[in-house]
CSV table of C-alpha atoms in Angstrom, one decimal:
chain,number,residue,atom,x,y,z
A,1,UNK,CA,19.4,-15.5,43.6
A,2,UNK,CA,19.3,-18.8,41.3
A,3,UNK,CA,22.7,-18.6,39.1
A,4,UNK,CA,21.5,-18.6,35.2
A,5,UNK,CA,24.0,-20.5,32.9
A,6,UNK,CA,23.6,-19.5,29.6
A,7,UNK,CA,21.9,-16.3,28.0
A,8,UNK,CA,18.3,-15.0,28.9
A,9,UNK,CA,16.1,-15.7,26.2
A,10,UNK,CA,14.0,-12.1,25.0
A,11,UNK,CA,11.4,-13.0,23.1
A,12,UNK,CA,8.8,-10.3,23.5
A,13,UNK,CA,8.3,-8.2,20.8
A,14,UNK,CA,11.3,-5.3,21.6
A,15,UNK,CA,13.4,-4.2,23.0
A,16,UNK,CA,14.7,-6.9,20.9
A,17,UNK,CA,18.3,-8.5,21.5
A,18,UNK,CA,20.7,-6.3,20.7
A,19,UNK,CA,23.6,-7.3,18.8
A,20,UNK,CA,27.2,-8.0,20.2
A,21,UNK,CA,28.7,-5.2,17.5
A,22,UNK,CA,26.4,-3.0,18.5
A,23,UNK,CA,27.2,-2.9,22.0
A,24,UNK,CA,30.5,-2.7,20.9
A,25,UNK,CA,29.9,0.2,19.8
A,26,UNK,CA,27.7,1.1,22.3
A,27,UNK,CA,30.6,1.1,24.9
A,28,UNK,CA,32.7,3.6,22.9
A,29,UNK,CA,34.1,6.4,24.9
A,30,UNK,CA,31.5,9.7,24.4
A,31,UNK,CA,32.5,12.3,22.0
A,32,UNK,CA,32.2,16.2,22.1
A,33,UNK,CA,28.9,16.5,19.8
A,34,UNK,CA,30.3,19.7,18.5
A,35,UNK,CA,33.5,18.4,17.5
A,36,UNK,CA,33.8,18.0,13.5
A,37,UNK,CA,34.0,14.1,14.1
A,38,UNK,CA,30.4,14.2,15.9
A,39,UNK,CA,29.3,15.9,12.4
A,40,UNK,CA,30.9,13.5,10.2
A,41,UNK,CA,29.4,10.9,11.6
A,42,UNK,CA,26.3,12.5,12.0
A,43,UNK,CA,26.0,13.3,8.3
A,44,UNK,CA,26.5,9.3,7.9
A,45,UNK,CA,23.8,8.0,10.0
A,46,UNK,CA,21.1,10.6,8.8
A,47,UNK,CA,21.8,9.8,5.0
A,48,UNK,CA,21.7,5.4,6.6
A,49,UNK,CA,18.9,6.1,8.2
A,50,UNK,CA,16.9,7.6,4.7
A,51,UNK,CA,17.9,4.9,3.3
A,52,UNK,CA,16.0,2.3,6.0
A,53,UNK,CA,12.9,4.5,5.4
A,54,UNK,CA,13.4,4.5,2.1
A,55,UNK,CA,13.3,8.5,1.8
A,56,UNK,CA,15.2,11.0,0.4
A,57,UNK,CA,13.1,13.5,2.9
A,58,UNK,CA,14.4,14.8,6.0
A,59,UNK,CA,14.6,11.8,8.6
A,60,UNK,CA,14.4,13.3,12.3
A,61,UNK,CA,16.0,12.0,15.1
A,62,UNK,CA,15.2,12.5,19.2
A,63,UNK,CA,16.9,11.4,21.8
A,64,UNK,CA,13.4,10.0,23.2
A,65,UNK,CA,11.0,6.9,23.0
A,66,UNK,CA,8.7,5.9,20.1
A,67,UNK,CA,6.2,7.3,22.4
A,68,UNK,CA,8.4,10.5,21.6
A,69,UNK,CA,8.0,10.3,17.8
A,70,UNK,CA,4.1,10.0,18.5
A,71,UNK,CA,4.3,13.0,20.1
A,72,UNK,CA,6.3,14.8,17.6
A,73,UNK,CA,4.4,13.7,14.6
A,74,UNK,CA,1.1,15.4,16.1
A,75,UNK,CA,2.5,18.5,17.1
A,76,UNK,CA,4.2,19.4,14.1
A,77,UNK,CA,1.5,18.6,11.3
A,78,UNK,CA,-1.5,19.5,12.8
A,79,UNK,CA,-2.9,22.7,15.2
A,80,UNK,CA,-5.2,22.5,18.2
A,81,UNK,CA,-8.9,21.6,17.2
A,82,UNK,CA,-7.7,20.0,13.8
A,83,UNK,CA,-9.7,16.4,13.1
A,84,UNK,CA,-7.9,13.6,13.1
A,85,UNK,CA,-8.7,9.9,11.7
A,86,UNK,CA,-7.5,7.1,13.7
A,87,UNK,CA,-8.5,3.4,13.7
A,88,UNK,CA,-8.6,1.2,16.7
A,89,UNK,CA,-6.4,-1.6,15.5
A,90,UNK,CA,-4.8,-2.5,18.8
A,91,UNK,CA,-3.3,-1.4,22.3
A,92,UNK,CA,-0.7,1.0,20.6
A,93,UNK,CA,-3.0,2.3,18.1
A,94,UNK,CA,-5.4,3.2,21.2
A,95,UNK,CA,-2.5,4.6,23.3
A,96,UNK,CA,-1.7,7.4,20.3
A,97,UNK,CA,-5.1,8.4,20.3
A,98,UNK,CA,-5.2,8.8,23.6
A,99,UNK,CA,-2.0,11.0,22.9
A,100,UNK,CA,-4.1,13.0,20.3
A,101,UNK,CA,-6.7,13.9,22.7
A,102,UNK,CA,-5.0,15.3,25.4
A,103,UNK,CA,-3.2,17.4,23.1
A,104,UNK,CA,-6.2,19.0,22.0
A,105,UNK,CA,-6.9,17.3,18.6
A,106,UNK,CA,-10.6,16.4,17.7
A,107,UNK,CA,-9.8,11.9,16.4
A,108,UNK,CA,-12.5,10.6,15.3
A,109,UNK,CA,-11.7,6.8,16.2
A,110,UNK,CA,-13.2,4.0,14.2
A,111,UNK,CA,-13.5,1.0,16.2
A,112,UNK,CA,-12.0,-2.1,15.9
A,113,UNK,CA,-12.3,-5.8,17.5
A,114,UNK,CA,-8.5,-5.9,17.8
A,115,UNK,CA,-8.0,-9.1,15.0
A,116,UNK,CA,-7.9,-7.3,11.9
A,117,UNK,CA,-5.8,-4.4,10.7
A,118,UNK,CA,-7.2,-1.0,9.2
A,119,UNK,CA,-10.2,-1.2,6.1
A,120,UNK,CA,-9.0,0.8,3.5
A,121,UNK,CA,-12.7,1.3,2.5
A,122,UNK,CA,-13.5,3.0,5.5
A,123,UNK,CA,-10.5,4.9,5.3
A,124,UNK,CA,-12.2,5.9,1.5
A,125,UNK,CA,-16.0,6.6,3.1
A,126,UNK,CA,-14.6,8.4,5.9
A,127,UNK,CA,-12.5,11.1,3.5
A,128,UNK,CA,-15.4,11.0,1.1
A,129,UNK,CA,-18.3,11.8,3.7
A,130,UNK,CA,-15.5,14.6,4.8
A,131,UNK,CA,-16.3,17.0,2.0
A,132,UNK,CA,-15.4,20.5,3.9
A,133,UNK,CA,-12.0,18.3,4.5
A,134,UNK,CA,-12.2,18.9,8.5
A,135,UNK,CA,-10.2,16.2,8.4
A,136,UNK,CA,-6.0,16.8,8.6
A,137,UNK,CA,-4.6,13.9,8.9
A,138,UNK,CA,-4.8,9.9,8.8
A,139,UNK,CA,-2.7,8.1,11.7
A,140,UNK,CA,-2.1,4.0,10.9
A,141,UNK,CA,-0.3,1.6,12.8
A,142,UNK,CA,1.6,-0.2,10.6
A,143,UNK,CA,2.5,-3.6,12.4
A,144,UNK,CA,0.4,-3.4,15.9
A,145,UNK,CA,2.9,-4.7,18.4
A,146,UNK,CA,0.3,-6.0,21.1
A,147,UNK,CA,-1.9,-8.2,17.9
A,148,UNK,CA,0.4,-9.3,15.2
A,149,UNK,CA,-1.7,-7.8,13.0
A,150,UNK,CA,0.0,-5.6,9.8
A,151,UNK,CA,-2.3,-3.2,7.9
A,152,UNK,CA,-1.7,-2.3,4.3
A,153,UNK,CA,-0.2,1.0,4.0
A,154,UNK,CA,-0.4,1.5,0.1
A,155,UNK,CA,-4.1,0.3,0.3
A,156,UNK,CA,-5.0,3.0,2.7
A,157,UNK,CA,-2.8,5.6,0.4
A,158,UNK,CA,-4.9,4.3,-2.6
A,159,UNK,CA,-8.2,5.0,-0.5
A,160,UNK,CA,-7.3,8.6,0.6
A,161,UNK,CA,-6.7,9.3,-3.3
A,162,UNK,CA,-9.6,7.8,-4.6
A,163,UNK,CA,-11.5,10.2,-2.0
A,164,UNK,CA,-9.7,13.0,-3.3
A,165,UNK,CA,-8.9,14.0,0.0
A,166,UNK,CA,-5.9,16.0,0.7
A,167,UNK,CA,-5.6,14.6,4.8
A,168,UNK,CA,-1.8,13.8,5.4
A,169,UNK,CA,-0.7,10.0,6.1
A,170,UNK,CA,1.2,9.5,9.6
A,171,UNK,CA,2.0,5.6,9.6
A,172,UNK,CA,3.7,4.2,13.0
A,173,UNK,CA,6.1,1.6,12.1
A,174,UNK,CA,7.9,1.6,15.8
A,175,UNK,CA,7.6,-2.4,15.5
A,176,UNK,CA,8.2,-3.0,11.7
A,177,UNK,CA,10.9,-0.3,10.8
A,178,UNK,CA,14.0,-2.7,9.6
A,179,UNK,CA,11.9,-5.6,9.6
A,180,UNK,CA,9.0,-5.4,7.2
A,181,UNK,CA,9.2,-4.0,3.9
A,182,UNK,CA,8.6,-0.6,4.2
A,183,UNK,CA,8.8,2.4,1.9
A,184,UNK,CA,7.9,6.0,3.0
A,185,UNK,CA,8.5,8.0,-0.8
A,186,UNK,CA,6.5,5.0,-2.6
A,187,UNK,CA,4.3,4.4,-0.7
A,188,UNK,CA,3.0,8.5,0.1
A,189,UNK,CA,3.5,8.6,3.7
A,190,UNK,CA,3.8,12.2,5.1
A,191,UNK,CA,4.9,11.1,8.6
A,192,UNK,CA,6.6,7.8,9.5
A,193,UNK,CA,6.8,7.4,13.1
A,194,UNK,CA,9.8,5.0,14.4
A,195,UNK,CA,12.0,4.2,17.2
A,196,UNK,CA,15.3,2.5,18.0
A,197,UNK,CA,14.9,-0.9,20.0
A,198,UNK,CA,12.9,-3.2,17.7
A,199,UNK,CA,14.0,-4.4,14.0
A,200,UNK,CA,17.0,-1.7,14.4
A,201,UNK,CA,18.7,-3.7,17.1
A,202,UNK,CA,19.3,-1.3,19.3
A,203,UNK,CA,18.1,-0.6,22.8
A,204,UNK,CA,15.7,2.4,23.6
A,205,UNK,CA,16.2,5.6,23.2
A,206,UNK,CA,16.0,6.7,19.5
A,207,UNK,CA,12.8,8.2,17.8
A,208,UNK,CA,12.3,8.9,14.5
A,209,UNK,CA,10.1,11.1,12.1
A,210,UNK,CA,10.3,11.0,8.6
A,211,UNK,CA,8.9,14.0,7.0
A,212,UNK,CA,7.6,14.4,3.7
A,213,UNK,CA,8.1,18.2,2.2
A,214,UNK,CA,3.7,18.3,2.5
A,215,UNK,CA,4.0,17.8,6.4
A,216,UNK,CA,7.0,20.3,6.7
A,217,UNK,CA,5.1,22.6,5.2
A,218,UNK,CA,2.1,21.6,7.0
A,219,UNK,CA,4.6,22.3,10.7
A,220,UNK,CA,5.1,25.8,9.3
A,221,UNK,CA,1.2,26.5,9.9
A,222,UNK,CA,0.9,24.8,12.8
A,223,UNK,CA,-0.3,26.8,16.0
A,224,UNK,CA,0.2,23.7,18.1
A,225,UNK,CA,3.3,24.6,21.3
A,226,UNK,CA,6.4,22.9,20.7
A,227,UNK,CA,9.9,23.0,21.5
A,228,UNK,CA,12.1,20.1,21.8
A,229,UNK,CA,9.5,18.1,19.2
A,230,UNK,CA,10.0,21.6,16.4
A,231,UNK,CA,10.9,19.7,12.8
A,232,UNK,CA,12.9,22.7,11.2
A,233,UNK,CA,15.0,23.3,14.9
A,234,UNK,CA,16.4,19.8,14.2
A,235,UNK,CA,16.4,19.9,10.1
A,236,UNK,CA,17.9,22.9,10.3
A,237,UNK,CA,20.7,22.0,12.6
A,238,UNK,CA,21.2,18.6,10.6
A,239,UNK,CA,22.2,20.1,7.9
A,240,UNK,CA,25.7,20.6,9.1
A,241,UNK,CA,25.7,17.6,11.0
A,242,UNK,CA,24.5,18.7,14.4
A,243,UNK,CA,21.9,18.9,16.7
A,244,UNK,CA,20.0,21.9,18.7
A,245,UNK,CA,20.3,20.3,21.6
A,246,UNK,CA,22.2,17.0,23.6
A,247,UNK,CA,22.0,14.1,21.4
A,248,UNK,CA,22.1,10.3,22.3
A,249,UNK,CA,26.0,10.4,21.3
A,250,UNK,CA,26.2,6.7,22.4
A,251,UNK,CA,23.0,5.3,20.8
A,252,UNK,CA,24.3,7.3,17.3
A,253,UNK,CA,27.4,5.2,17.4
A,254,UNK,CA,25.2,2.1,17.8
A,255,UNK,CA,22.7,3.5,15.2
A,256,UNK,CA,25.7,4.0,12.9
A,257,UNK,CA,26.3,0.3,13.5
A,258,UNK,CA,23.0,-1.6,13.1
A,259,UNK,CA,22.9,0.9,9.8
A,260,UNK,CA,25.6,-1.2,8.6
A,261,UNK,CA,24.7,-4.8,9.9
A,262,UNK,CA,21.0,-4.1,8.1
A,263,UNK,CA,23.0,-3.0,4.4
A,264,UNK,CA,25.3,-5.7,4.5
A,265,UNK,CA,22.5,-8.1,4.8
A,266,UNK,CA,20.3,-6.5,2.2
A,267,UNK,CA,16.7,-5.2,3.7
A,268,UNK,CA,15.4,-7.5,0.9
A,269,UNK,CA,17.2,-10.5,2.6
A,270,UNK,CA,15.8,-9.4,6.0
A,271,UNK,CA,12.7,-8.9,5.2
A,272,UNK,CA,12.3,-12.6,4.2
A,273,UNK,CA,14.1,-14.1,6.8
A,274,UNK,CA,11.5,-12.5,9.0
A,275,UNK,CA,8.8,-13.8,6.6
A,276,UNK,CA,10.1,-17.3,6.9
A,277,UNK,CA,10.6,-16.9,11.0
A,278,UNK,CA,7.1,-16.0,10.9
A,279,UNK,CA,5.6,-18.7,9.0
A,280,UNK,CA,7.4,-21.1,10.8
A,281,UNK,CA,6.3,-19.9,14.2
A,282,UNK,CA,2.8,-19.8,12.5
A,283,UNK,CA,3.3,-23.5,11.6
A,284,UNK,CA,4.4,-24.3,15.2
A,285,UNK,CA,1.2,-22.6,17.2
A,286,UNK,CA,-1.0,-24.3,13.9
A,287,UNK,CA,0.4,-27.9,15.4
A,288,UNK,CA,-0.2,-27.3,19.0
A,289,UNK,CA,-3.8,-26.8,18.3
A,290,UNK,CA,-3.5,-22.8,19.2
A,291,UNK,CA,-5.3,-20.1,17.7
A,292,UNK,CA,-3.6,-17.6,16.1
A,293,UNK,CA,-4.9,-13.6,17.6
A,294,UNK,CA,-4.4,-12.5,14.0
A,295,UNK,CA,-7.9,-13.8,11.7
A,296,UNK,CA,-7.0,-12.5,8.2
A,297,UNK,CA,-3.5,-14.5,7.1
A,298,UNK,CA,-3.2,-11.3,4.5
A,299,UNK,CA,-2.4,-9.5,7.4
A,300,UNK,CA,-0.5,-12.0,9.5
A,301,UNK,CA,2.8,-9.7,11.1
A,302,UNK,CA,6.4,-11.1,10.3
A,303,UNK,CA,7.6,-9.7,13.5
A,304,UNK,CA,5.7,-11.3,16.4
A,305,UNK,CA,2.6,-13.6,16.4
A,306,UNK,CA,0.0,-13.6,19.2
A,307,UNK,CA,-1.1,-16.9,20.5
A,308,UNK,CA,-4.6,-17.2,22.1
A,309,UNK,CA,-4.9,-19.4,25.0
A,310,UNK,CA,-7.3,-21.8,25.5
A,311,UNK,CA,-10.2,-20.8,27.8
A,312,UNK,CA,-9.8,-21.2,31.3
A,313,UNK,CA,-6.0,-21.1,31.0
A,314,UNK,CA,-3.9,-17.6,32.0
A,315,UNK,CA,-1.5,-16.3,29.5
A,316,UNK,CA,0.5,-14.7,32.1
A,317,UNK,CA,0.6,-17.9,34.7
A,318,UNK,CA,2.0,-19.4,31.4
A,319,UNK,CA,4.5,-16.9,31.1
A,320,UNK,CA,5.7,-17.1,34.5
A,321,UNK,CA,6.4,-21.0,34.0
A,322,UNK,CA,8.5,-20.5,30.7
A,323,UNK,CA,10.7,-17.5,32.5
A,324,UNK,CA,10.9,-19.4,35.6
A,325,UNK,CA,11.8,-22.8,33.8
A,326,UNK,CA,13.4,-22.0,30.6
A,327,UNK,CA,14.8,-18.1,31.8
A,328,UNK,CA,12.7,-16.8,28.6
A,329,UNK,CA,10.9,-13.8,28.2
A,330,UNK,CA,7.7,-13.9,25.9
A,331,UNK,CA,5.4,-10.9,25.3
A,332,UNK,CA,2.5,-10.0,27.6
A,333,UNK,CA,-1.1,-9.8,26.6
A,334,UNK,CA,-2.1,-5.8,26.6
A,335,UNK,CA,-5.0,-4.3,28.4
A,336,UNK,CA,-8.2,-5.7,26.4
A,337,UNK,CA,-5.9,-9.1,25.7
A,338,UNK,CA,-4.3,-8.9,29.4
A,339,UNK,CA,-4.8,-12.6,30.3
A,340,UNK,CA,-5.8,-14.5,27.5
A,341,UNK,CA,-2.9,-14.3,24.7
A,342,UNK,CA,1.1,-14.3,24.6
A,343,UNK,CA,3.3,-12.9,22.3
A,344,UNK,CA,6.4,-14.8,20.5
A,345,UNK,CA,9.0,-11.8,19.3
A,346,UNK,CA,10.7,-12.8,16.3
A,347,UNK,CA,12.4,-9.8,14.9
A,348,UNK,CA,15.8,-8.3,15.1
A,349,UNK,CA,18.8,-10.4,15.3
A,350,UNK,CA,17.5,-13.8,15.0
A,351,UNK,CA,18.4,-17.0,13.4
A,352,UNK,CA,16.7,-20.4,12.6
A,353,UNK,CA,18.7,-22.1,15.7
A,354,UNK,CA,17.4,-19.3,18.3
A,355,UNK,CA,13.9,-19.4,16.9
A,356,UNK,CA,13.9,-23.4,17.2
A,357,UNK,CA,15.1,-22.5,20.7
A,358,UNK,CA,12.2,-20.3,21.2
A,359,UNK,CA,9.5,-22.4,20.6
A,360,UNK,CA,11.0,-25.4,22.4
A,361,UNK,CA,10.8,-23.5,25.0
A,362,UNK,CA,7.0,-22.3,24.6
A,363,UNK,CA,6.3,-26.1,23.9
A,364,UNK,CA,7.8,-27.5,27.1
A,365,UNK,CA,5.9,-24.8,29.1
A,366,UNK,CA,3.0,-26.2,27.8
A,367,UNK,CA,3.3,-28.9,29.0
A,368,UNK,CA,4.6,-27.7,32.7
A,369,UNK,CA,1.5,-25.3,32.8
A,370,UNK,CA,-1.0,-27.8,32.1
A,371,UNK,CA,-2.3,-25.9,29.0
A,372,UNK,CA,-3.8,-28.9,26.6
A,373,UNK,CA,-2.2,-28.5,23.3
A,374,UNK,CA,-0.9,-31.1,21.0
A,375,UNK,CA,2.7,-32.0,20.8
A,376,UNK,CA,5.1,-31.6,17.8
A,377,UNK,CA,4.5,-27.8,17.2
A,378,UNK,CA,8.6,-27.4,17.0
A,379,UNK,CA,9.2,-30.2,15.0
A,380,UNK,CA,6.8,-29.0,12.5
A,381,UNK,CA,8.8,-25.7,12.7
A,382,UNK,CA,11.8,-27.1,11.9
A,383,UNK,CA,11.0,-29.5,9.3
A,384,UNK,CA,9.9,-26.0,7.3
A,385,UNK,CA,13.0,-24.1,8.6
A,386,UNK,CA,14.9,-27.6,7.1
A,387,UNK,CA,13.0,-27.4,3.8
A,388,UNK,CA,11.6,-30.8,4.3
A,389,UNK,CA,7.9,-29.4,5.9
């Protein structure tokens, strides 16, 4: 094995790089989760974590994958045979239908050409043409991980009111939780869906639900089986600090962390460091002569960007030569895009010197995989990053 000076360079779009206080306290020696410092803490992290949603509703925690939180948002609001509106903005967005299906929900799945984000005027004819309100539920990706492409949650809330429609609002924001500004009570989501090892700096492990008091009441009619995924198990065990079953004691202590890191920093203040790492990775793939995956720059995503490459030339021959030259990790292209794009993470703990890293990296790969492109995409990056571009 080659010896690696240095640090590795993870640049997909999560698990993102976890920060050195975090696995800090990470490494903490296990507590008894029954023991009244457990529920202390516990108290403290679930009243944090409201306040990264931006909720004063119950925020749910598993010990499981965002793929989890899909899973649990479903089975809770809805029963089996209930109709389901889902839009195919992407990979993930495909993947939770998929989910809804199996588990016996009837999705009616608009289709999409995997560049633009949902059309809140479908999401209005849709509900309208509904008018026996089959319809339960409305599931959005927020920021779809494998495009770059962010769809406009109050836009779609505004649609499903104008059609009068009384369908609940699930919103995945696995990849834009902590990162994009995001606001569950404002905004009318019943069910935000999240997880633990993107903008929250953590690695996986954590999934989230936040429940408006609509869904919870929706869960109480719900004839779908569940068990470990049951809302009021959990809400009702939180309220004393404690869990029905094992938690992720370690992964709390680093939740309880990265809580802190994000409110000393202000989510204000990180939401527009990510919107100025995005526009100047934008501004680097612009100068190379790359196409952006994302077509509308409305919807353009502040966490990753997807890069096209140019015909004839293989994203993932590309990415070999970066990881194998430059020991960086960038983001693979995702069944339909398998091939033909690569993703640049940059979300999480990130600063203008590691994103100037990043994308010299991507520029001398370039140039090592033969891909025709047009020098300077870095240094027009960093002239914006400097204030001087």
């Amino acid at each position: 094995m080659t010896f690696r000076s240095g640090r590795h360079f993870l640049q997909i779009p999560g698990p993102t790089n976890v920060p050195d206080r975090v696995l800090r306290a990470l490494s903490r020696p296990t507590m008894d989760h029954r023991g009244p410092e457990f529920g202390k803490m516990m108290l403290e992290v679930l009243n944090g974590t409201k306040r990264i949603f931006r909720t004063a509703e119950n925020v749910v925690i598993y010990p499981s994958s965002g793929t989890g939180a899909w899973e649990a948002s479903l089975v809770n609001s809805l029963s089996p045979g209930d109709k389901v509106l889902m839009f195919e903005t992407g990979h993930f967005a495909t993947l939770w239908w998929n989910m809804a299906v199996k588990l016996g929900f009837e999705v009616d799945f608009v289709p999409g050409d995997w560049r633009r984000g949902v059309d809140p005027a479908a999401v209005e004819e849709k509900l309208s043409e509904d008018r026996e309100h089959r319809i339960k539920a409305v599931a959005v990706v927020h920021n779809e991980t494998s495009t770059g492409v962010t769809s406009d949650i109050p836009a779609v809330r505004k649609a499903i009111d104008a059609a009068g429609h009384p369908a609940l609002l699930l919103v995945d924001t696995i990849s834009s939780l902590g990162s994009i500004d995001y606001r569950h009570d404002e905004w009318g989501v019943d069910v935000t869906v999240g997880c633990s090892q993107k903008g929250i700096m953590l690695p996986p492990g954590l999934g989230f639900n936040a429940v408006s008091q609509k869904a919870l009441n929706a869960s109480r009619t719900s004839r779908t089986p569940k068990s470990f995924w049951e809302w009021e198990a959990v809400i009702e065990s939180n309220k004393t600090g404690y869990t029905p079953y094992t938690p992720s004691t370690n992964l709390l202590y680093g939740l309880e962390e990265a809580i802190k890191m994000l409110e000393e920093e202000g989510l204000e203040n990180i939401f527009a460091r990510h919107d100025r790492h995005a526009e100047a990775t934008r501004r680097a793939v612009r100068a190379w002569g790359l196409e952006i995956l994302c077509e509308n720059p409305k919807e353009y995503s502040s966490v990753l960007t997807a890069v096209l490459m140019p015909v004839g030339h293989d994203a993932d021959a590309f990415r070999k030569v970066v990881l194998d030259n430059f020991d960086m990790s960038l983001g693979t292209g995702l069944t339909k895009l398998k091939g033909k794009v690569f993703r640049i993470g940059h979300l999480g703990n990130l600063n203008d010197l590691t994103l100037v890293g990043t994308l010299g990296g991507i520029e001398m790969g370039l140039s090592l995989a033969g891909v025709p492109f047009t020098k300077g995409g870095v240094a027009s990056a960093m002239d914006y990053l400097a204030g001087i571009g």
